[in-house]
CSV table of C-alpha atoms in Angstrom, one decimal:
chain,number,residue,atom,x,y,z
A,1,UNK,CA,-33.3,32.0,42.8
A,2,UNK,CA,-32.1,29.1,40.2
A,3,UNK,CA,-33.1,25.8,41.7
A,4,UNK,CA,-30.7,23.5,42.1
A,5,UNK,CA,-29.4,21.1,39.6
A,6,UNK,CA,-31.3,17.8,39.5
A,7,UNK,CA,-29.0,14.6,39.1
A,8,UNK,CA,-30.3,12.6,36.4
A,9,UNK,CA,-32.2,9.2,37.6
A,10,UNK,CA,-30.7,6.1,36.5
A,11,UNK,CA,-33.3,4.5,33.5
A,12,UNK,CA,-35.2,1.4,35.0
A,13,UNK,CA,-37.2,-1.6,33.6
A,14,UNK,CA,-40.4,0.3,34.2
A,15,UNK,CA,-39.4,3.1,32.4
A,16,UNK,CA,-38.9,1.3,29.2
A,17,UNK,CA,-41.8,-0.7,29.8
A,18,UNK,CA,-43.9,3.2,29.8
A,19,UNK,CA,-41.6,4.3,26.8
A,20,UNK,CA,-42.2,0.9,24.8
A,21,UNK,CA,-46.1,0.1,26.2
A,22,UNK,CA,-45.3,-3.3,27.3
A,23,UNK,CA,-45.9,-4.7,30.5
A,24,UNK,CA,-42.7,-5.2,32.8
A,25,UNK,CA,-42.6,-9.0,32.1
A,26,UNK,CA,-42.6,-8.6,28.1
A,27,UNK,CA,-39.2,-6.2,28.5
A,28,UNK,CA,-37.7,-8.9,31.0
A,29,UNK,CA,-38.7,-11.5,28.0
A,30,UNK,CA,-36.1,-9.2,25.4
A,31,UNK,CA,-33.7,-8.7,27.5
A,32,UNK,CA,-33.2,-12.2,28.3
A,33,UNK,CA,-33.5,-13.1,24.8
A,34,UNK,CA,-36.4,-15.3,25.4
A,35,UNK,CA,-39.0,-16.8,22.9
A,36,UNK,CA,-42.7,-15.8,22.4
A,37,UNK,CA,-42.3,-12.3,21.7
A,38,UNK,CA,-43.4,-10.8,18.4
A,39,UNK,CA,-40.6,-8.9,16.5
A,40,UNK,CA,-42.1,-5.7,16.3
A,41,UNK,CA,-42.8,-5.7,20.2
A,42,UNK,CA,-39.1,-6.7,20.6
A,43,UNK,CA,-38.1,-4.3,18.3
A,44,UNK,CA,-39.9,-1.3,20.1
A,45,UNK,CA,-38.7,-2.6,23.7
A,46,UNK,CA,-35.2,-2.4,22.2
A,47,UNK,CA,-35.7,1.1,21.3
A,48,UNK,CA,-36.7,2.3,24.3
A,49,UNK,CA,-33.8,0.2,25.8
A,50,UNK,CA,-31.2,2.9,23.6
A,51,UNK,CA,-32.9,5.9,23.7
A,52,UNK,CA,-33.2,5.6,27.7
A,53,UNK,CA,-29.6,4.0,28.0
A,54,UNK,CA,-30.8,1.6,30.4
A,55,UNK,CA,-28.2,-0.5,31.4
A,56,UNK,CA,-30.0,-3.9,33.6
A,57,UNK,CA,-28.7,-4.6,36.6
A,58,UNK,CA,-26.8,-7.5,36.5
A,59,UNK,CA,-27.2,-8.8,40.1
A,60,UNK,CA,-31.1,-8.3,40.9
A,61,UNK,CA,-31.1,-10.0,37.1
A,62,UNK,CA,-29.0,-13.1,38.4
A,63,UNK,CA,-31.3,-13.6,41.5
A,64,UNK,CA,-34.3,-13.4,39.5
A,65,UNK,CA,-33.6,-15.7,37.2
A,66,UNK,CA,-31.3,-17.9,38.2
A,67,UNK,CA,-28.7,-16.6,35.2
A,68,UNK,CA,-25.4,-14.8,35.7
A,69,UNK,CA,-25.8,-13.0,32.5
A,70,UNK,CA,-22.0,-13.4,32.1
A,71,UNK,CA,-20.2,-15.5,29.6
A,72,UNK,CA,-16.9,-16.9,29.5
A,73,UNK,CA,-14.7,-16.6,26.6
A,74,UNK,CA,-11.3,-19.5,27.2
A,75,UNK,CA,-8.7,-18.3,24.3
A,76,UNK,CA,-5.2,-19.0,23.0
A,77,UNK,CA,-3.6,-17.8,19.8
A,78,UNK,CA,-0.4,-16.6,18.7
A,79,UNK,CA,-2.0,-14.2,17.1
A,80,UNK,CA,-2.9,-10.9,19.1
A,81,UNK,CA,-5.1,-9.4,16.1
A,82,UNK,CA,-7.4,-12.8,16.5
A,83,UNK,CA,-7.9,-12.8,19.7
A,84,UNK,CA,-8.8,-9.1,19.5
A,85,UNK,CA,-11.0,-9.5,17.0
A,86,UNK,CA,-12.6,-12.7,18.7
A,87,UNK,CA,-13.1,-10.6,21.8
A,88,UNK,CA,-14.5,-7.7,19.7
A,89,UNK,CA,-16.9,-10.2,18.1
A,90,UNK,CA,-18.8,-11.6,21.3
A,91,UNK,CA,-18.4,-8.5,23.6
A,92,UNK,CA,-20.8,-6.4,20.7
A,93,UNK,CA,-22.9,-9.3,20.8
A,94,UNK,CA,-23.5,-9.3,24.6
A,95,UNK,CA,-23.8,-6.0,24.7
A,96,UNK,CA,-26.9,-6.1,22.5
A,97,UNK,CA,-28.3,-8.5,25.7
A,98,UNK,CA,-26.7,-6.4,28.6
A,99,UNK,CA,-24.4,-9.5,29.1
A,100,UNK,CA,-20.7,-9.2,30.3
A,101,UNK,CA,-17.4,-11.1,28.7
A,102,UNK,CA,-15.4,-12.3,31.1
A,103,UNK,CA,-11.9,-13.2,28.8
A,104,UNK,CA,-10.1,-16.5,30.3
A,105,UNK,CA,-6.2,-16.9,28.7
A,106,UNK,CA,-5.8,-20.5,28.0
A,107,UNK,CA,-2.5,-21.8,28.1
A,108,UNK,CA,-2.4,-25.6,26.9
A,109,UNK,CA,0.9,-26.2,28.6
A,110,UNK,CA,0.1,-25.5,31.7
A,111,UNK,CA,-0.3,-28.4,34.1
A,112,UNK,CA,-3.4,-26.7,36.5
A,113,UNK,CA,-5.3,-26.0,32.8
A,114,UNK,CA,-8.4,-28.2,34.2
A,115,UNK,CA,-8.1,-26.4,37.8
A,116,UNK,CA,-8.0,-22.8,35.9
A,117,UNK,CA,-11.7,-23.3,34.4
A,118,UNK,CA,-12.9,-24.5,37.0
A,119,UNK,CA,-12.1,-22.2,39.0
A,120,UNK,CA,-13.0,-19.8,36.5
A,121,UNK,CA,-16.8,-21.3,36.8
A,122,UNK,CA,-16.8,-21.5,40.0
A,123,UNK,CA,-15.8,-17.5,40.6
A,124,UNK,CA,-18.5,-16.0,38.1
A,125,UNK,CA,-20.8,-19.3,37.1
A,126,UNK,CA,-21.2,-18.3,33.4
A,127,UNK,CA,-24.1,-18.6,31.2
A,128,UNK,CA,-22.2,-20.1,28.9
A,129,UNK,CA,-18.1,-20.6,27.6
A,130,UNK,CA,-16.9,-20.1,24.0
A,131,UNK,CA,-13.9,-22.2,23.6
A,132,UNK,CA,-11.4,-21.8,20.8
A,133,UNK,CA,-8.9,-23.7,19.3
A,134,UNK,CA,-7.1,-25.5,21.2
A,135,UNK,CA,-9.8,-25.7,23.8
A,136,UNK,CA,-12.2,-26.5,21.4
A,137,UNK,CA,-10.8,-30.0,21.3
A,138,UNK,CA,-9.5,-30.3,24.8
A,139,UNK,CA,-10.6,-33.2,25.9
A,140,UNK,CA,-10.1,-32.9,29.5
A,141,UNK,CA,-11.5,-29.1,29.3
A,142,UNK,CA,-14.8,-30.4,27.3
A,143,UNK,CA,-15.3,-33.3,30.2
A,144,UNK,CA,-15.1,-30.6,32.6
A,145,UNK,CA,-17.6,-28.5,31.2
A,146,UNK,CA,-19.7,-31.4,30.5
A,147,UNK,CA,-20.0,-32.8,34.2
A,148,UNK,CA,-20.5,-29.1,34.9
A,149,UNK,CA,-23.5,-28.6,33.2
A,150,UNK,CA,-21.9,-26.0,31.3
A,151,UNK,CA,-23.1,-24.5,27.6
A,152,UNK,CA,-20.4,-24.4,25.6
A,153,UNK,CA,-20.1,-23.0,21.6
A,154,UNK,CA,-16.6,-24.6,20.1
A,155,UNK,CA,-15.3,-22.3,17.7
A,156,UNK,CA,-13.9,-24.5,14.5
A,157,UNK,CA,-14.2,-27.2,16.4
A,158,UNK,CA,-11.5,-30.5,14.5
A,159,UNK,CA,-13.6,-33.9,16.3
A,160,UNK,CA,-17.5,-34.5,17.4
A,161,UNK,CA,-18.4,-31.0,16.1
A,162,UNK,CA,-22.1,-32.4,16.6
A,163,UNK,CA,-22.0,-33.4,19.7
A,164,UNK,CA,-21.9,-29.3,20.4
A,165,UNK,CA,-22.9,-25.9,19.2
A,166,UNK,CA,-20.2,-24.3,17.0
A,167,UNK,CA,-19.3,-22.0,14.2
A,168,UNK,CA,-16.8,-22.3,11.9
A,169,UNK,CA,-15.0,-22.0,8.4
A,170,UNK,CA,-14.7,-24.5,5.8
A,171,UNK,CA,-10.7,-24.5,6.5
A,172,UNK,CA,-10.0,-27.4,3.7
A,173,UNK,CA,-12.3,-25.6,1.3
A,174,UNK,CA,-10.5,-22.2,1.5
A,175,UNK,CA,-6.6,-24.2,1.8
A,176,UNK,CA,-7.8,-26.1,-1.1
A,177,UNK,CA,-8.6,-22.6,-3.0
A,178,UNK,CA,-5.9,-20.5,-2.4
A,179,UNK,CA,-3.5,-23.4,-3.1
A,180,UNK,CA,-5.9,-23.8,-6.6
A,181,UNK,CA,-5.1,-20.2,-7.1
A,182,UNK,CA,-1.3,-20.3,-6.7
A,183,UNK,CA,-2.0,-23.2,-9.1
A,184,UNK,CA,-3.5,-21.1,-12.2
A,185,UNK,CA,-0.8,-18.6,-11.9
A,186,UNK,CA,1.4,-21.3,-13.3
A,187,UNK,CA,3.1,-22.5,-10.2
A,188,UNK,CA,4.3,-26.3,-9.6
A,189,UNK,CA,6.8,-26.2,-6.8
A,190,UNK,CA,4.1,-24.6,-3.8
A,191,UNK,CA,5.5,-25.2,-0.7
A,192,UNK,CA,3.3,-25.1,2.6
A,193,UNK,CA,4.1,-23.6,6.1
A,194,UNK,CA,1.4,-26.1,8.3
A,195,UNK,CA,-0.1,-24.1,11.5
A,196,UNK,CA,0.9,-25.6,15.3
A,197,UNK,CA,0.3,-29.2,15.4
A,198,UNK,CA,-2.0,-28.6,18.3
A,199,UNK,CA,-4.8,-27.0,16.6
A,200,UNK,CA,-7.1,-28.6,14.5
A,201,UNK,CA,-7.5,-26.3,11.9
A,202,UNK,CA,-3.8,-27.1,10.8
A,203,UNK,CA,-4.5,-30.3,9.8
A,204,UNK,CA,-7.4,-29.0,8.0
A,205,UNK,CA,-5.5,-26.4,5.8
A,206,UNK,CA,-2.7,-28.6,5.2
A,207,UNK,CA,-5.4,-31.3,3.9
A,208,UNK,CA,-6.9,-28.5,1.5
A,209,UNK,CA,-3.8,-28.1,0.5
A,210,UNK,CA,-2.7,-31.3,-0.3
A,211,UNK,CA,-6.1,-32.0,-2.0
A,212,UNK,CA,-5.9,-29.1,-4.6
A,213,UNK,CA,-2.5,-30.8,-5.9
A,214,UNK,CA,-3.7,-33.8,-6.3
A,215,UNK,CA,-6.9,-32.1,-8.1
A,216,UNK,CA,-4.2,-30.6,-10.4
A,217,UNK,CA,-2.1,-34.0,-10.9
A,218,UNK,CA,0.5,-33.0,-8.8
A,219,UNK,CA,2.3,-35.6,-6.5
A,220,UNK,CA,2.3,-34.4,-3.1
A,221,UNK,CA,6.2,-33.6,-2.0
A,222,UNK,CA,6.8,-34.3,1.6
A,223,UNK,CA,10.0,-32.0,1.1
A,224,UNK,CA,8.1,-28.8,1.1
A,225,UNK,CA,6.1,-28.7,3.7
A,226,UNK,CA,7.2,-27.1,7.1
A,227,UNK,CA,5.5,-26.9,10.3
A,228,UNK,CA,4.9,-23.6,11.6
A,229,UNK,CA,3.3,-22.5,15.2
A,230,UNK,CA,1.3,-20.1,13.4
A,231,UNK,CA,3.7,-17.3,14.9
A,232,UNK,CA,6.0,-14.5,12.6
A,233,UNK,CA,9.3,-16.3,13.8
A,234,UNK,CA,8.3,-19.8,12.6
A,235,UNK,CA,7.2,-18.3,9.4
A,236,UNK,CA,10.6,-16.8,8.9
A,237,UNK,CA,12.7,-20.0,10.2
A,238,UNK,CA,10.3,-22.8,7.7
A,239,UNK,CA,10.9,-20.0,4.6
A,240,UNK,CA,14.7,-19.9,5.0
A,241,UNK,CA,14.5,-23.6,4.6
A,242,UNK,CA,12.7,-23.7,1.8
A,243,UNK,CA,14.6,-21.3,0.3
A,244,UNK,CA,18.2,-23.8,1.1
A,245,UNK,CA,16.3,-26.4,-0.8
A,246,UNK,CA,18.2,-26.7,-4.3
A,247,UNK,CA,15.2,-26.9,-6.2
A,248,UNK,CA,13.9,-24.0,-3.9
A,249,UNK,CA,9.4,-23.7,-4.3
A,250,UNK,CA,8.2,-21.0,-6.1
A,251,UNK,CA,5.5,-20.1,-4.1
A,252,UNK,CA,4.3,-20.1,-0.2
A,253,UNK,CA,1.4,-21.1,0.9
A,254,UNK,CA,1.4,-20.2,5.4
A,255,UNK,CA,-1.6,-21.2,6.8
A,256,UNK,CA,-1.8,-18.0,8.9
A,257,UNK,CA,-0.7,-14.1,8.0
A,258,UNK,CA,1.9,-14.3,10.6
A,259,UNK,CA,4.0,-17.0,9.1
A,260,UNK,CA,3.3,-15.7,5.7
A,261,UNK,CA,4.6,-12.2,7.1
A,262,UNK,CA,7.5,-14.2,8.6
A,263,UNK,CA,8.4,-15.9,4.7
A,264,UNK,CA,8.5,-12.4,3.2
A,265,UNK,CA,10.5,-11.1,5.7
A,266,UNK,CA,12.9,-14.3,5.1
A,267,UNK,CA,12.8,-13.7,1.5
A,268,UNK,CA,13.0,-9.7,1.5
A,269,UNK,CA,16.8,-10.7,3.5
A,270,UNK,CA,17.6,-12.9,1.0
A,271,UNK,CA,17.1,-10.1,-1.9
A,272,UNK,CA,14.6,-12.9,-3.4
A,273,UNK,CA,12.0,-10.7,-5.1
A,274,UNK,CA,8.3,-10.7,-4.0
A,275,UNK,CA,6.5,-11.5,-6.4
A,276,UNK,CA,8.7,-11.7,-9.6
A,277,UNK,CA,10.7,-15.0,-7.8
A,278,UNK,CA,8.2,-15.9,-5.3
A,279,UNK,CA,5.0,-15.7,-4.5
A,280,UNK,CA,3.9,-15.7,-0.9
A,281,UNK,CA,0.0,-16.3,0.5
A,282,UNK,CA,-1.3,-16.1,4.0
A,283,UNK,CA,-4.7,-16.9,5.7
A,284,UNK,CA,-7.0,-14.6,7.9
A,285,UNK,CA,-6.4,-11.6,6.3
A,286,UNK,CA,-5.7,-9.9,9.8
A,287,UNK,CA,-4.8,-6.2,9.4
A,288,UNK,CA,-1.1,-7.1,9.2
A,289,UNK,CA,-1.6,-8.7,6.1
A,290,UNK,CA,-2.1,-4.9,4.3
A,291,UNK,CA,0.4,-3.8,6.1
A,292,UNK,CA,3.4,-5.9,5.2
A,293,UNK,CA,5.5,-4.9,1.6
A,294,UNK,CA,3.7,-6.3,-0.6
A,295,UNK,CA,0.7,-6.3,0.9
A,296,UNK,CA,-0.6,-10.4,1.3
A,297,UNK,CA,-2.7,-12.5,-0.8
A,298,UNK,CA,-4.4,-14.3,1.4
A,299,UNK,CA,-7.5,-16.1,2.5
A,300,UNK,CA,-10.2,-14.3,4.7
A,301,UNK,CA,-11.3,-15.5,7.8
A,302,UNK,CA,-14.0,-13.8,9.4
A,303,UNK,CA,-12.8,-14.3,12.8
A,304,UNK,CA,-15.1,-11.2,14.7
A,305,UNK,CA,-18.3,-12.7,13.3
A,306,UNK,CA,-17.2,-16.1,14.2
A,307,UNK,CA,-17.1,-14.5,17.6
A,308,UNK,CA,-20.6,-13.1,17.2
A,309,UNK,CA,-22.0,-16.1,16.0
A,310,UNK,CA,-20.8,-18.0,19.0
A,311,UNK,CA,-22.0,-15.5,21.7
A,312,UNK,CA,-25.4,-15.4,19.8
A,313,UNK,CA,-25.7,-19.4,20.0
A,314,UNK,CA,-25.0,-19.2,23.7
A,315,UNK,CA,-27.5,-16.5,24.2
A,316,UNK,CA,-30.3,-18.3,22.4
A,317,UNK,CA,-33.0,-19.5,24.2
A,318,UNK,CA,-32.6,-23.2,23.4
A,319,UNK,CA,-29.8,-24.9,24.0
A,320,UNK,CA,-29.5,-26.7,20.8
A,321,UNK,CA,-26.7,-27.9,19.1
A,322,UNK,CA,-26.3,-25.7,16.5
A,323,UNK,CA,-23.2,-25.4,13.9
A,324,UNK,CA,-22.9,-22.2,11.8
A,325,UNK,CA,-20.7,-22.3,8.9
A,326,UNK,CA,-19.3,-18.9,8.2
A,327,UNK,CA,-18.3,-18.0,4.5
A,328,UNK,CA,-14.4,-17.6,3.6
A,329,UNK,CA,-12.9,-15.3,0.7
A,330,UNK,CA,-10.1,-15.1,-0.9
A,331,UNK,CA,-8.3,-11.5,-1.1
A,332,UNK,CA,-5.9,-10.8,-3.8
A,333,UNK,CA,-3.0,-8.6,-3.6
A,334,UNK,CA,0.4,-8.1,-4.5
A,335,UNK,CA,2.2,-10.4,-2.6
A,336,UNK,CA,1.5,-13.6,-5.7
A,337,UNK,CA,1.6,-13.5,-9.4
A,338,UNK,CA,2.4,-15.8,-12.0
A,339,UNK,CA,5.1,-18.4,-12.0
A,340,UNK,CA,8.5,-17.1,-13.8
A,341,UNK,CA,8.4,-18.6,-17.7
């Protein structure tokens, strides 16, 4: 007679403690990310961690220790490839820890924002919030999280940045590059399609910007700069302006791939050719930006390991106001060349 199929047993903490030779208390150590346990012991408690699939139990975790082993990610962006990416970035990380994301829309014009995260701490008291921009620099939000007792991690955070844990970009730096760029390729007239007026790093960029013509001895033209909201239609509405102008720029600098998608789209209407009458560069290098004919110059911003940086500052075992300043590159395609002679 064949005996009877056996359900598999769920994996527990003792059995990785028998498959890594620890004691019970060293595996609670990893998986709470805890100091004062020597790499090659955490390394062999996180092995036995995959190879048994253990999943920890969230609940009997949060009584023990007081954690909820749940963090709170608060996020706007026109963009739906960053905030992707940003939840992408922190959910890997806190997986790593057996820690869930719980994803929190942020919508700066609405009027119960303050009354939204706080009920949002209230409902699953989180370990910790990632904020990014706006709510990086909300004031009222930040004041909140403060009296709460909160961790937070600010994601390119514009004001105090020290007074907080962030990561970020150097967003002048890279502005001030690709503008450089558009520079050597012979280029005077460089207009500039600014990002929302809410969010800090627009400010930033357009600074950059500014900066690298005044680097190259160039006065700064009020005329071709446009403000944006970091969105494809704003991109297309700022180009077709700058393309009325009668001494019309010969080259785009958007602050995000969306409104740089937007100008070619503006321009490709207008039978303006792209590159051979104007040259067009974006910033993030989001997938779009190798879609779109031509494909984008533009600047990358590594927005998923932003997001992985962040969740790995809330997880750490201090609570230490770290910032981490991720490195930017620039990505050259066909969408810029050199200035018509």
């Amino acid at each position: 007679m064949d005996e009877p199929t056996r359900t598999p047993t769920r994996a527990t903490i003792r059995h990785v403690s028998q498959r890594a030779g620890v004691s019970i208390k060293t595996v609670s150590r990893v998986l709470n990310n805890e100091r004062y346990v020597g790499a090659e012991t955490r390394a062999r408690v996180q092995e036995a961690v995959a190879a048994l699939n253990f999943r920890p139990n969230l609940a009997a975790r949060s009584l023990a220790g007081r954690r909820s082993f749940q963090i709170a990610l608060v996020c706007d962006n026109p963009s739906p490839n960053y905030v992707y990416a940003m939840q992408t970035g922190i959910r890997d990380r806190c997986e790593a820890d057996g820690v869930r994301m719980i994803a929190q829309p942020y919508d700066r014009a609405s009027q119960r924002l303050v009354e939204e995260v706080e009920a949002l701490i209230d409902a699953s008291r989180p370990d910790g919030v990632v904020l990014t921009p706006p709510a990086s620099d909300d004031a009222a939000v930040l004041e909140l999280l403060a009296r709460r007792e909160v961790r937070i991690v600010r994601v390119s955070p514009g004001t105090q940045a020290e007074t907080s844990a962030s990561v970020s970009i150097d967003n002048q730096a890279a502005a001030r590059e690709m503008t450089a760029h558009l520079l050597s390729l012979g280029h005077r007239r460089i207009a500039h399609i600014a990002g929302h007026p809410d969010y800090a790093t627009s400010a930033q960029r357009r600074a950059g910007y500014e900066a690298a013509l005044a680097e190259a001895g160039i006065a700064f033209d009020p005329a071709l700069v446009r403000t944006g909201f970091y969105d494809f239609p704003s991109g297309a509405a700022a180009a077709e302006s700058l393309l009325d102008l009668s001494d019309a720029p010969t080259a785009i600098f958007a602050a995000s791939d969306d409104m740089a998608a937007g100008a070619l789209a503006a321009a490709h209407r207008r039978g303006v050719a792209i590159p051979r009458d104007l040259s067009v560069a974006g910033f993030g290098d989001d997938p779009l930006a190798g879609y779109v004919w031509p494909p984008l110059t533009t600047m990358r911003q590594p927005v998923r390991d932003l997001a992985w940086h962040a969740a790995d500052l809330l997880l750490a075992a201090d609570d230490a106001h770290e910032q981490r300043r991720l490195e930017h590159v620039m990505v050259l395609r066909d969408s810029t060349a050199a200035a018509a002679r």
